[in-house]
Amino acid sequence: MCGIIGYVGAKEVVPIIVDGLKKLEYRGYDSAGIAVFEEGKINRRRVKGKIAELEKSLNEEPLKGHYGVGHTRWATHGRPSEENAHPHQDCTGSLVVVHNGIIENYLQLKKRLQQEGHTFQTETDTEVIAHLIEGYYENSLEQAVQQALQELEGDFAIAAVSVKDPEKIVAAKMGPPAVVGIGENEYFVCSDLNPLITHTKEIVFLEDGEMVVVEPDGARFRDFSGNEVTKTPEHITWNPLMIEKGGFKHFMLKEIFEQPQVVRDTLQGRISLDTGKVFLDEVGMPANRMDAIKKVVIVACGTSYHAGLLGKYFLENMAGIPVDVEYASEYRYSDFILDKEVLVVVISQSGETADSLAALRSIKERGALSLAICNVMNSSIAREANGVLYTHAGPEIGVAATKTFSAQMAALALLAIYLGQMRGNLDPKESLTFIQELQRIPHKMEIILDRAKSIEELALRFVPFSHFLYLGRWVSFPVALEGALKLKEISYIHAEGYPGGEMKHGPIALIDDLMPTMVVVPKDRVYDKILSNISEVKTRIGYVIAVAFDEDEDIKDKVEDVIPVPQVHPLFTPFLTTLPLQLFAYYIAAHRGADVDQPRNLAKSVTVE
Ligand code: M6R
């Protein structure tokens, strides 16, 4: 949730850290801080609010130095305030710590440290780390951090710096991600890749239980017991342009417009338009076990969960395999029953969502085969699952997931066709039909994006509304859920997604002229059924907007407004019907003046429970 960055090298550290924090800001943005080291002194600056506030303060009163750490916070323990902002320091102010995660035993540690004479200045769990390191300090920061780590329970990625052991940063990971960027006589530690790709493409991913000491001339890796660990840098292919807005007002809008390319990239190299074959050898799953699977369980959170719901329709239809879809936060605490013939698919854009990661770990303990669908290379879920099918969406900066949802749908469609072929559920002709349909989707998405202006005009009329209902059936039900999630998370308008057929069991009581209904109504096997649901709404003086096929003339007489989308295979309509809902939510939020890319209370990757 929080973002941490540290730099040691010859360059001026403040611009590097501030730029890095801006790129990490999507991880949390209620307060921010920096500590830089100059002439044997720590200079710390912290502010409540966004990085822009920190930058303003640093412009007014600049700090200088060649190494230091920075932090952007998503509050867990202690309200958002300047005093609770990181970096936190020890009693003497000679060492500072930044932290992402939760120290579960902080109250016991704090009590003991207070009894030993340490004075605390904040309400945070993090401050205990600084005092622990202070207490253990004998001859080096590395030795003190290593001893402190033995006492910490919970999840953490930390970076610590001390004036007593200058020109070095000691970082450690147990849970949340931590990466080390390797430059020319300069090193970075960071929560994720985004801030680093402008500086270096050579990255080392820390594993749980590992720590690193970075200095201008090298990086040394150890485990928490002090044993040396050999790490090989990985070359990252993401480029810096991917994390710029590229002329769009918000990252979210840019990412919505990237969806045709994201689907192309996710399909590329994995399909044959001659034979209709899908190639997924890269995922590294044992073929004999894939052959034997009798059931699939999909586990995910948020938008990834909605993609998982669509995965169920894809897999049951194309692979002929039964599928359950579960919220990771619920599944991890349930008495789930798995065996070796179950394939568990964990979907996570970030690959770091705490609930999804915990569910994956319990699943592995029970012997099931696991496949991750992730966007972030080498993320924890990607590394810990038996195999990984990467979505090629590039970095997603907007907190609201958009392009990664489309990429996840594409990956799930590939998986379904692949398993369908493997299990003999699809013959080559059927596979080819699906693949050709998938191949045509990016162009159809472009047609919808070309109509963005008319969706904006429609959205403008709904800016003042406070409630929305989203309805869909069959594959359009997850689309309704996703449309409602987009609207509520970025515009703060209350929106409910519902299966059309369930509406009469309760939500219909809400319908009036102040609660418009968005209905996803492509011509598919439930078209007539959802038309009946539209009638039910209209009879109660409800206002209906329909997302329907271009060719659907009949719908125009049945609803107030229509957002048309090109025709596509019924199973794949979500690839197209989702886009207008993303745009609709975006334009409403943007016209309400909402902070679209960083909605209140949210963080991009939820690495705490
Ligand atoms: O990184 P993940 O896909 O595991 O994240 C899951 C959810 O936290 C995420 O989809 C969240 O719901 C987004 N805010 C949706 O826009």
Coordinates of C-alpha atoms and ligand atoms in Angstrom, one line a residue:
M1 CA 0.0 0.0 0.0
C2 CA 2.6 2.6 1.0
G3 CA 5.5 3.3 -1.4
I4 CA 9.1 3.4 -0.4
I5 CA 12.2 4.5 -2.3
G6 CA 15.8 4.9 -1.4
Y7 CA 18.8 6.1 -3.4
V8 CA 22.5 6.0 -2.9
G9 CA 25.0 7.3 -5.5
A10 CA 26.6 10.4 -6.8
K11 CA 23.6 12.4 -7.9
E12 CA 21.5 14.9 -6.0
V13 CA 19.1 12.7 -4.1
V14 CA 16.0 14.9 -3.6
P15 CA 14.8 15.1 -7.2
I16 CA 15.3 11.3 -7.6
I17 CA 13.2 10.6 -4.5
V18 CA 10.5 13.1 -5.3
D19 CA 10.2 11.9 -8.8
G20 CA 10.1 8.3 -7.5
L21 CA 7.4 9.1 -4.9
K22 CA 5.3 10.7 -7.6
K23 CA 5.4 7.4 -9.5
L24 CA 4.7 5.5 -6.3
E25 CA 1.9 7.8 -5.3
Y26 CA -0.8 5.4 -6.5
R27 CA 0.2 3.1 -3.7
G28 CA -1.0 5.6 -1.1
Y29 CA -1.3 9.3 -0.8
D30 CA -2.3 10.6 2.6
S31 CA 1.1 11.9 3.6
A32 CA 4.6 11.8 2.4
G33 CA 8.2 12.3 3.6
I34 CA 11.8 12.2 2.8
A35 CA 15.1 12.0 4.8
V36 CA 18.4 12.9 3.2
F37 CA 21.8 12.8 4.6
E38 CA 24.4 15.6 4.4
E39 CA 27.6 16.2 6.3
G40 CA 26.8 13.6 9.0
K41 CA 23.3 14.9 9.6
I42 CA 19.8 13.6 8.7
N43 CA 17.5 16.2 7.3
R44 CA 13.9 15.1 7.4
R45 CA 10.8 16.7 5.8
R46 CA 7.3 15.3 6.1
V47 CA 3.9 16.6 5.1
K48 CA 0.3 15.6 5.4
G49 CA -1.3 15.2 1.9
K50 CA 0.1 14.4 -1.5
I51 CA 3.6 14.5 -2.9
A52 CA 2.8 17.9 -4.4
E53 CA 2.7 19.2 -0.9
L54 CA 6.1 17.7 -0.1
E55 CA 7.5 19.1 -3.4
K56 CA 6.2 22.5 -2.5
S57 CA 7.8 22.4 0.9
L58 CA 11.1 21.2 -0.7
N59 CA 11.0 24.0 -3.2
E60 CA 10.5 26.6 -0.5
E61 CA 13.2 25.1 1.7
P62 CA 15.4 22.8 -0.3
L63 CA 17.3 19.9 1.1
K64 CA 20.5 18.5 -0.3
G65 CA 22.3 15.2 -0.2
H66 CA 23.5 12.1 -2.1
Y67 CA 21.6 9.4 -0.3
G68 CA 18.3 9.1 1.4
V69 CA 14.9 7.5 1.6
G70 CA 11.3 8.6 0.8
H71 CA 7.8 7.4 1.6
T72 CA 4.2 7.9 0.5
R73 CA 1.7 6.6 3.0
W74 CA -1.6 4.8 3.1
A75 CA -2.5 5.0 6.7
T76 CA -3.1 1.8 8.7
H77 CA -1.9 2.7 12.3
G78 CA -2.2 6.3 13.2
R79 CA -4.3 8.9 11.4
P80 CA -2.9 10.7 8.3
S81 CA -0.8 13.6 9.8
E82 CA 2.6 15.1 9.5
E83 CA 3.8 13.4 12.7
N84 CA 2.7 10.0 11.6
A85 CA 4.2 10.4 8.1
H86 CA 7.4 8.4 7.4
P87 CA 10.4 8.4 7.7
H88 CA 10.3 7.6 11.4
Q89 CA 13.3 8.1 13.6
D90 CA 14.9 6.7 16.8
C91 CA 15.3 8.6 20.0
T92 CA 18.5 10.3 18.9
G93 CA 17.3 11.2 15.4
S94 CA 20.4 9.5 14.0
L95 CA 18.6 6.8 12.1
V96 CA 15.4 6.7 10.1
V97 CA 13.1 4.0 8.8
V98 CA 10.5 3.8 6.1
H99 CA 8.0 0.9 6.0
N100 CA 5.3 -0.7 4.0
G101 CA 3.1 -3.2 5.7
I102 CA 1.9 -3.9 9.2
I103 CA 3.9 -4.8 12.3
E104 CA 1.4 -7.0 14.1
N105 CA 3.2 -7.2 17.5
Y106 CA 4.0 -3.5 17.6
L107 CA 2.1 -2.9 20.8
Q108 CA 4.1 -5.5 22.8
L109 CA 7.3 -4.2 21.3
K110 CA 6.4 -0.6 22.0
K111 CA 5.6 -1.4 25.6
R112 CA 8.9 -3.1 26.1
L113 CA 10.9 -0.4 24.3
Q114 CA 9.2 2.3 26.4
Q115 CA 10.1 0.3 29.6
E116 CA 13.7 0.3 28.3
G117 CA 13.5 4.1 28.1
H118 CA 12.7 4.8 24.4
T119 CA 10.5 7.8 23.7
F120 CA 7.9 7.5 21.0
Q121 CA 6.6 10.4 18.9
T122 CA 4.0 8.8 16.7
E123 CA 0.9 6.6 16.7
T124 CA 2.4 4.3 14.1
D125 CA 3.5 0.7 14.2
T126 CA 6.6 1.6 12.1
E127 CA 8.3 3.6 14.8
V128 CA 9.1 0.5 16.8
I129 CA 11.4 -0.6 14.0
A130 CA 13.5 2.5 14.4
H131 CA 13.8 2.0 18.2
L132 CA 14.5 -1.7 17.8
I133 CA 17.3 -0.9 15.4
E134 CA 18.6 1.8 17.8
G135 CA 18.6 -0.7 20.7
Y136 CA 20.5 -3.3 18.8
Y137 CA 23.1 -1.0 17.2
E138 CA 26.6 -2.1 18.0
N139 CA 28.9 -1.9 15.0
S140 CA 26.9 -1.6 11.8
L141 CA 23.4 -0.8 10.6
E142 CA 23.3 -4.1 8.8
Q143 CA 23.9 -6.0 12.1
A144 CA 21.3 -3.9 14.0
V145 CA 18.6 -4.3 11.3
Q146 CA 19.3 -8.0 11.1
Q147 CA 18.7 -8.4 14.8
A148 CA 15.7 -6.1 14.8
L149 CA 14.1 -8.2 12.0
Q150 CA 14.1 -11.3 14.3
E151 CA 11.6 -9.6 16.5
L152 CA 9.1 -8.3 13.9
E153 CA 5.9 -10.1 13.3
G154 CA 3.7 -9.2 10.4
D155 CA 4.3 -8.0 6.9
F156 CA 6.9 -5.5 6.0
A157 CA 9.2 -4.0 3.5
I158 CA 11.6 -1.6 5.2
A159 CA 14.5 0.6 4.4
A160 CA 16.7 2.1 7.1
V161 CA 19.6 4.6 7.0
S162 CA 21.9 5.8 9.8
V163 CA 24.4 8.6 10.2
K164 CA 26.5 6.2 12.2
D165 CA 27.0 4.0 9.2
P166 CA 26.9 6.5 6.3
E167 CA 26.4 6.1 2.6
K168 CA 24.3 3.0 2.8
I169 CA 20.7 1.8 2.9
V170 CA 19.7 -1.4 4.5
A171 CA 16.4 -2.8 3.2
A172 CA 14.5 -6.0 4.0
K173 CA 11.3 -7.8 2.8
M174 CA 8.8 -10.1 4.5
G175 CA 5.6 -9.8 2.5
P176 CA 5.2 -6.6 0.5
P177 CA 7.4 -6.2 -2.5
A178 CA 10.9 -4.7 -2.5
V179 CA 13.1 -4.4 -5.5
V180 CA 16.7 -3.2 -5.9
G181 CA 17.6 -1.1 -9.0
I182 CA 21.2 -1.4 -10.1
G183 CA 22.7 1.6 -11.9
E184 CA 26.3 2.8 -12.6
N185 CA 27.7 3.4 -9.2
E186 CA 24.3 4.1 -7.9
Y187 CA 21.6 1.8 -6.3
F188 CA 18.0 2.1 -5.6
V189 CA 15.6 0.3 -3.2
C190 CA 12.0 0.6 -4.0
S191 CA 8.5 -0.8 -3.6
D192 CA 8.0 -1.4 -7.3
L193 CA 9.5 -1.1 -10.7
N194 CA 7.8 2.1 -11.9
P195 CA 10.1 4.7 -10.4
L196 CA 13.2 2.7 -11.4
I197 CA 12.7 2.2 -15.1
T198 CA 13.8 5.8 -15.9
H199 CA 17.1 5.0 -14.2
T200 CA 17.9 1.4 -14.8
K201 CA 16.5 -1.8 -16.4
E202 CA 18.6 -4.1 -14.2
I203 CA 16.5 -5.1 -11.2
V204 CA 16.8 -7.6 -8.4
F205 CA 13.6 -8.8 -6.7
L206 CA 14.0 -9.5 -3.0
E207 CA 12.4 -12.6 -1.7
D208 CA 10.7 -12.9 1.7
G209 CA 13.2 -13.2 4.4
E210 CA 15.9 -11.4 2.4
M211 CA 17.7 -8.1 3.1
V212 CA 20.1 -6.0 1.1
V213 CA 22.8 -3.4 1.8
V214 CA 23.2 -0.9 -1.0
E215 CA 26.2 1.4 -1.2
P216 CA 27.5 3.5 -4.1
D217 CA 29.8 0.7 -5.2
G218 CA 27.6 -2.4 -4.7
A219 CA 24.8 -4.3 -3.2
R220 CA 25.1 -7.3 -0.8
F221 CA 22.2 -9.7 -0.2
R222 CA 21.6 -11.8 2.9
D223 CA 18.8 -13.8 4.5
F224 CA 17.5 -12.7 7.9
S225 CA 19.9 -15.2 9.5
G226 CA 22.9 -13.4 8.0
N227 CA 23.7 -16.0 5.3
E228 CA 24.9 -14.5 2.0
V229 CA 22.5 -14.9 -0.9
T230 CA 23.4 -14.7 -4.5
K231 CA 21.0 -12.8 -6.6
T232 CA 21.0 -12.3 -10.4
P233 CA 19.6 -9.0 -11.8
E234 CA 16.7 -9.4 -14.2
H235 CA 16.4 -7.1 -17.3
I236 CA 13.1 -5.3 -17.4
T237 CA 11.5 -4.4 -20.7
W238 CA 9.0 -1.8 -19.5
N239 CA 10.0 1.6 -20.9
P240 CA 9.7 5.1 -19.3
L241 CA 7.1 6.3 -21.8
M242 CA 4.6 3.8 -20.4
I243 CA 4.4 5.7 -17.2
E244 CA 3.8 9.1 -18.7
K245 CA 0.3 10.5 -19.3
G246 CA 1.1 11.0 -23.0
G247 CA -1.2 14.0 -23.5
F248 CA -4.2 12.5 -21.7
K249 CA -5.6 14.4 -18.7
H250 CA -5.5 11.4 -16.5
F251 CA -3.7 8.0 -16.5
M252 CA -7.1 6.3 -16.3
L253 CA -8.2 7.8 -19.6
K254 CA -4.9 6.9 -21.2
E255 CA -5.2 3.4 -20.0
I256 CA -8.8 3.1 -21.2
F257 CA -7.5 4.1 -24.7
E258 CA -4.6 1.6 -24.5
Q259 CA -7.0 -1.4 -24.3
P260 CA -6.9 -2.4 -28.0
Q261 CA -3.1 -2.6 -27.9
V262 CA -3.2 -4.4 -24.5
V263 CA -5.4 -7.1 -25.9
R264 CA -3.2 -7.4 -29.0
D265 CA -0.1 -7.7 -26.9
T266 CA -1.7 -10.3 -24.6
L267 CA -2.7 -12.4 -27.6
Q268 CA 0.5 -11.9 -29.5
G269 CA 2.7 -14.9 -29.9
R270 CA 0.2 -17.2 -28.2
I271 CA -2.2 -17.9 -31.0
S272 CA -2.1 -19.4 -34.5
L273 CA -4.5 -18.0 -37.0
D274 CA -3.7 -20.9 -39.3
T275 CA -4.4 -23.8 -37.0
G276 CA -6.5 -22.2 -34.3
K277 CA -4.0 -23.4 -31.7
V278 CA -3.2 -21.6 -28.5
F279 CA 0.4 -21.9 -27.2
L280 CA 0.9 -21.5 -23.5
D281 CA 4.1 -23.4 -23.0
E282 CA 5.6 -20.3 -21.4
V283 CA 3.4 -20.6 -18.3
G284 CA 5.5 -23.5 -17.1
M285 CA 2.7 -25.7 -15.9
P286 CA 3.4 -29.5 -15.7
A287 CA 1.5 -30.9 -18.8
N288 CA 0.6 -34.1 -17.1
R289 CA -1.2 -32.3 -14.3
M290 CA -2.9 -29.9 -16.6
D291 CA -4.2 -32.9 -18.5
A292 CA -5.7 -34.4 -15.4
I293 CA -7.5 -31.4 -14.0
K294 CA -11.2 -31.9 -13.3
K295 CA -12.1 -28.5 -11.8
V296 CA -10.9 -24.9 -11.8
V297 CA -11.2 -22.5 -8.8
I298 CA -10.6 -18.8 -9.6
V299 CA -9.5 -16.7 -6.7
A300 CA -9.1 -12.9 -6.8
C301 CA -10.2 -9.5 -5.5
G302 CA -11.9 -6.4 -6.9
T303 CA -11.7 -6.0 -10.7
S304 CA -9.6 -9.1 -11.0
Y305 CA -12.5 -11.0 -9.3
H306 CA -14.9 -9.6 -11.9
A307 CA -12.5 -10.9 -14.6
G308 CA -12.5 -14.2 -12.8
L309 CA -16.4 -14.3 -13.1
L310 CA -16.0 -14.0 -16.8
G311 CA -13.3 -16.7 -16.7
K312 CA -15.9 -19.0 -15.4
Y313 CA -18.1 -18.5 -18.5
F314 CA -15.2 -18.8 -20.8
L315 CA -13.8 -22.0 -19.2
E316 CA -17.1 -23.7 -18.8
N317 CA -18.1 -23.0 -22.3
M318 CA -14.9 -23.5 -24.2
A319 CA -13.0 -26.0 -21.9
G320 CA -16.1 -27.8 -20.6
I321 CA -14.7 -27.7 -17.1
P322 CA -16.6 -26.7 -13.9
V323 CA -15.4 -23.5 -12.3
D324 CA -15.9 -21.8 -9.0
V325 CA -15.0 -18.2 -8.5
E326 CA -14.1 -17.0 -5.0
Y327 CA -13.2 -13.7 -3.3
A328 CA -9.7 -14.3 -2.0
S329 CA -10.5 -12.5 1.3
E330 CA -13.2 -15.0 2.0
Y331 CA -11.7 -18.1 0.5
R332 CA -8.5 -17.9 2.6
Y333 CA -10.6 -18.3 5.7
S334 CA -13.0 -20.9 4.4
D335 CA -12.8 -24.7 4.9
F336 CA -12.1 -25.1 1.2
I337 CA -11.6 -28.6 -0.2
L338 CA -9.0 -29.1 -2.9
D339 CA -7.2 -32.0 -4.4
K340 CA -4.5 -32.6 -7.0
E341 CA -7.0 -32.5 -9.8
V342 CA -8.1 -28.9 -9.1
L343 CA -6.4 -26.1 -10.9
V344 CA -6.5 -22.8 -8.9
V345 CA -6.1 -19.7 -10.9
V346 CA -5.2 -16.6 -8.9
I347 CA -5.8 -13.4 -10.8
S348 CA -4.0 -10.3 -9.7
Q349 CA -2.8 -7.3 -11.6
S350 CA -0.2 -6.3 -9.1
G351 CA 0.6 -9.8 -8.0
E352 CA 0.9 -8.5 -4.5
T353 CA -2.6 -8.3 -3.1
A354 CA -2.3 -9.6 0.4
D355 CA -5.6 -11.6 0.4
S356 CA -4.9 -13.2 -3.0
L357 CA -1.3 -14.1 -1.9
A358 CA -2.5 -15.6 1.4
A359 CA -5.1 -17.6 -0.5
L360 CA -2.5 -18.9 -2.9
R361 CA -0.3 -20.0 -0.1
S362 CA -3.1 -22.0 1.6
I363 CA -4.0 -23.5 -1.7
K364 CA -0.4 -24.7 -2.3
E365 CA -0.3 -26.2 1.2
R366 CA -3.3 -28.4 0.2
G367 CA -1.5 -29.7 -2.9
A368 CA -3.6 -28.0 -5.6
L369 CA -2.0 -26.9 -8.8
S370 CA -1.8 -23.1 -9.1
L371 CA -1.6 -20.7 -12.0
A372 CA -1.2 -17.0 -11.6
I373 CA -2.6 -14.4 -14.1
C374 CA -0.5 -11.3 -13.3
N375 CA 0.5 -8.1 -14.9
V376 CA 3.6 -7.3 -12.8
M377 CA 6.6 -9.4 -13.7
N378 CA 8.1 -11.3 -10.9
S379 CA 5.5 -10.2 -8.4
S380 CA 5.0 -12.4 -5.3
I381 CA 1.9 -14.2 -6.7
A382 CA 3.7 -14.7 -10.1
R383 CA 6.7 -16.2 -8.4
E384 CA 4.9 -18.4 -5.9
A385 CA 2.3 -20.0 -8.2
N386 CA 3.2 -23.2 -10.1
G387 CA 3.0 -21.3 -13.4
V388 CA 2.3 -17.7 -14.5
L389 CA 0.4 -16.4 -17.5
Y390 CA 1.4 -12.8 -17.8
T391 CA -1.0 -10.1 -19.1
H392 CA 0.9 -7.7 -21.3
A393 CA -0.8 -4.5 -20.2
G394 CA 2.3 -2.6 -19.2
P395 CA 2.2 -0.5 -16.0
E396 CA -1.2 0.6 -14.9
I397 CA -1.0 3.8 -12.9
G398 CA -4.6 4.8 -12.4
V399 CA -5.9 3.3 -9.2
A400 CA -9.0 2.1 -11.0
A401 CA -8.2 -1.0 -13.0
T402 CA -9.2 -0.7 -16.7
K403 CA -6.7 -2.0 -19.2
T404 CA -5.6 -4.8 -17.0
F405 CA -9.2 -6.0 -16.9
S406 CA -9.2 -6.3 -20.6
A407 CA -5.9 -8.0 -20.6
Q408 CA -7.1 -10.5 -17.9
M409 CA -10.2 -11.3 -20.1
A410 CA -7.8 -12.0 -23.0
A411 CA -5.6 -14.2 -20.9
L412 CA -8.6 -16.1 -19.5
A413 CA -10.0 -16.6 -23.0
L414 CA -6.6 -18.0 -24.1
L415 CA -6.6 -20.3 -21.1
A416 CA -10.1 -21.5 -21.9
I417 CA -9.3 -22.2 -25.5
Y418 CA -6.0 -23.9 -24.6
L419 CA -7.7 -26.2 -22.0
G420 CA -10.6 -26.8 -24.5
Q421 CA -8.1 -28.1 -27.0
M422 CA -6.2 -30.1 -24.5
R423 CA -9.4 -31.7 -23.2
G424 CA -10.9 -32.3 -26.6
N425 CA -13.8 -30.0 -25.9
L426 CA -13.0 -27.8 -28.8
D427 CA -12.2 -29.1 -32.3
P428 CA -9.7 -27.1 -34.4
K429 CA -12.5 -25.4 -36.3
E430 CA -14.2 -24.2 -33.2
S431 CA -10.9 -23.0 -31.8
L432 CA -10.2 -21.1 -34.9
T433 CA -13.5 -19.4 -34.8
F434 CA -12.8 -18.2 -31.2
I435 CA -9.3 -17.1 -32.1
Q436 CA -10.4 -15.2 -35.1
E437 CA -13.1 -13.5 -33.0
L438 CA -10.5 -12.6 -30.4
Q439 CA -8.2 -11.2 -33.0
R440 CA -10.9 -8.8 -34.3
I441 CA -11.6 -7.4 -30.8
P442 CA -8.9 -4.7 -30.7
H443 CA -10.3 -3.1 -33.9
K444 CA -13.8 -3.2 -32.5
M445 CA -12.6 -1.6 -29.3
E446 CA -11.1 1.2 -31.3
I447 CA -14.5 1.8 -32.9
I448 CA -15.9 2.3 -29.4
L449 CA -13.1 4.6 -28.3
D450 CA -13.6 6.7 -31.4
R451 CA -17.1 7.4 -30.0
A452 CA -15.8 8.6 -26.6
K453 CA -17.1 12.1 -27.2
S454 CA -20.7 11.0 -27.4
I455 CA -20.2 8.9 -24.2
E456 CA -18.9 12.0 -22.5
E457 CA -21.9 14.0 -23.7
L458 CA -24.2 11.4 -22.2
A459 CA -22.2 11.2 -19.0
L460 CA -22.4 14.9 -18.5
R461 CA -26.2 14.6 -18.0
F462 CA -25.6 12.3 -15.1
V463 CA -23.0 14.2 -13.1
P464 CA -25.5 15.3 -10.4
F465 CA -27.0 11.9 -9.7
S466 CA -26.2 10.1 -6.4
H467 CA -27.3 6.5 -7.1
F468 CA -27.0 4.2 -10.1
L469 CA -28.1 0.6 -10.8
Y470 CA -26.2 -1.6 -13.2
L471 CA -27.8 -4.7 -14.6
G472 CA -26.6 -7.5 -16.8
R473 CA -27.2 -11.2 -17.2
W474 CA -24.9 -14.1 -18.1
V475 CA -21.6 -12.7 -19.3
S476 CA -22.9 -9.2 -18.9
F477 CA -23.5 -9.6 -15.2
P478 CA -19.7 -9.3 -14.3
V479 CA -19.7 -6.3 -16.7
A480 CA -22.5 -4.7 -14.7
L481 CA -20.5 -5.3 -11.5
E482 CA -17.4 -3.8 -13.0
G483 CA -19.2 -0.8 -14.4
A484 CA -20.7 -0.1 -10.9
L485 CA -17.3 -0.6 -9.3
K486 CA -15.7 1.9 -11.7
L487 CA -18.4 4.5 -11.0
K488 CA -18.3 4.2 -7.2
E489 CA -14.6 4.2 -6.8
I490 CA -13.7 7.2 -8.9
S491 CA -16.9 9.4 -8.7
Y492 CA -18.1 8.3 -5.2
I493 CA -21.6 7.9 -6.6
H494 CA -23.3 4.9 -5.0
A495 CA -23.7 2.2 -7.7
E496 CA -24.9 -1.3 -7.5
G497 CA -24.2 -4.1 -10.0
Y498 CA -26.9 -6.8 -10.1
P499 CA -27.9 -9.7 -12.2
G500 CA -31.0 -8.6 -14.1
G501 CA -33.0 -11.6 -12.9
E502 CA -32.3 -10.9 -9.3
M503 CA -33.5 -7.3 -9.4
K504 CA -37.1 -8.3 -8.6
H505 CA -35.9 -10.0 -5.4
G506 CA -35.1 -6.7 -3.7
P507 CA -33.3 -3.9 -5.6
I508 CA -36.4 -3.1 -7.6
A509 CA -37.7 -1.3 -4.5
L510 CA -35.0 1.3 -5.1
I511 CA -36.1 2.2 -8.6
D512 CA -37.4 5.8 -9.1
D513 CA -36.6 8.7 -11.3
L514 CA -33.5 9.6 -9.2
M515 CA -31.8 6.2 -9.7
P516 CA -30.9 5.7 -13.4
T517 CA -30.3 2.1 -14.5
M518 CA -27.5 1.1 -16.9
V519 CA -28.3 -2.1 -18.6
V520 CA -25.8 -4.2 -20.6
V521 CA -27.9 -5.8 -23.2
P522 CA -26.0 -7.3 -26.1
K523 CA -27.9 -9.8 -28.4
D524 CA -27.1 -13.0 -26.7
R525 CA -28.9 -16.0 -25.2
V526 CA -30.5 -13.8 -22.5
Y527 CA -31.4 -10.9 -24.7
D528 CA -35.2 -11.4 -24.3
K529 CA -34.8 -11.9 -20.6
I530 CA -33.0 -8.7 -20.0
L531 CA -35.5 -6.9 -22.1
S532 CA -38.1 -8.0 -19.6
N533 CA -36.0 -6.6 -16.8
I534 CA -35.8 -3.3 -18.7
S535 CA -39.6 -3.3 -18.8
E536 CA -39.7 -3.9 -15.1
V537 CA -37.6 -0.8 -14.5
K538 CA -39.5 1.3 -17.0
T539 CA -42.8 0.4 -15.4
R540 CA -41.5 1.9 -12.2
I541 CA -40.6 5.2 -13.9
G542 CA -37.0 4.3 -14.1
Y543 CA -34.6 5.9 -16.5
V544 CA -32.6 3.3 -18.6
I545 CA -29.4 3.6 -20.5
A546 CA -28.6 0.5 -22.6
V547 CA -25.3 -0.7 -23.9
A548 CA -26.4 -2.6 -27.0
F549 CA -25.2 -3.8 -30.4
D550 CA -25.0 -1.3 -33.2
E551 CA -27.5 -3.3 -35.2
D552 CA -30.0 -3.4 -32.4
E553 CA -32.7 -1.1 -33.7
D554 CA -35.4 -2.4 -31.4
I555 CA -33.7 -1.4 -28.2
K556 CA -34.0 2.3 -29.1
D557 CA -37.8 2.3 -28.5
K558 CA -37.4 0.6 -25.1
V559 CA -34.9 2.8 -23.3
E560 CA -34.0 6.5 -23.0
D561 CA -30.4 6.3 -24.2
V562 CA -28.4 3.7 -26.1
I563 CA -24.6 3.4 -26.1
P564 CA -23.9 1.3 -29.2
V565 CA -21.0 -1.2 -29.5
P566 CA -20.0 -3.4 -32.5
Q567 CA -21.3 -6.9 -32.8
V568 CA -19.1 -9.7 -31.5
H569 CA -19.4 -13.4 -30.5
P570 CA -21.8 -13.5 -27.6
L571 CA -19.2 -15.0 -25.2
F572 CA -16.8 -12.1 -25.9
T573 CA -19.2 -9.1 -25.6
P574 CA -17.6 -8.1 -22.2
F575 CA -14.5 -7.0 -24.1
L576 CA -16.6 -4.4 -25.8
T577 CA -19.4 -3.6 -23.4
T578 CA -17.0 -2.8 -20.5
L579 CA -15.4 0.1 -22.4
P580 CA -18.4 2.4 -22.5
L581 CA -18.9 1.8 -18.8
Q582 CA -15.3 2.7 -18.0
L583 CA -15.6 5.9 -20.1
F584 CA -19.0 6.8 -18.6
A585 CA -17.6 6.5 -15.1
Y586 CA -14.4 8.4 -16.0
Y587 CA -16.3 11.3 -17.6
I588 CA -18.7 11.6 -14.7
A589 CA -15.9 11.6 -12.2
A590 CA -13.7 14.0 -14.2
H591 CA -16.6 16.4 -14.6
R592 CA -17.3 16.2 -10.8
G593 CA -13.7 17.3 -10.3
A594 CA -12.8 14.0 -8.6
D595 CA -9.3 12.9 -8.2
V596 CA -9.7 10.2 -10.9
D597 CA -6.3 8.6 -10.7
Q598 CA -6.0 8.6 -6.9
P599 CA -9.5 8.3 -5.5
R600 CA -9.9 8.9 -1.8
N601 CA -9.2 6.0 0.6
L602 CA -7.9 3.6 -2.1
A603 CA -4.5 2.3 -3.0
K604 CA -3.4 0.5 -6.2
S605 CA -2.2 -2.6 -4.6
V606 CA -3.6 -3.7 -1.3
T607 CA -0.7 -5.4 0.4
V608 CA -2.3 -5.4 3.8
E609 CA -5.2 -7.4 4.9
Ligands
M6R1 O1 -3.7 -6.1 -8.1 P1 -5.0 -6.9 -8.0 O2 -5.6 -7.2 -9.3 O3 -4.9 -8.1 -7.1 O4 -6.0 -5.9 -7.2 C1 -7.3 -6.3 -6.9 C2 -8.1 -5.1 -6.5 O5 -7.5 -4.4 -5.4 C3 -8.3 -4.1 -7.6 O6 -8.8 -4.7 -8.7 C4 -9.2 -2.9 -7.1 O7 -10.5 -3.4 -6.9 C5 -9.2 -1.8 -8.1 N1 -9.4 -0.6 -7.4 C6 -10.3 -1.8 -9.1 O8 -10.4 -0.7 -9.9

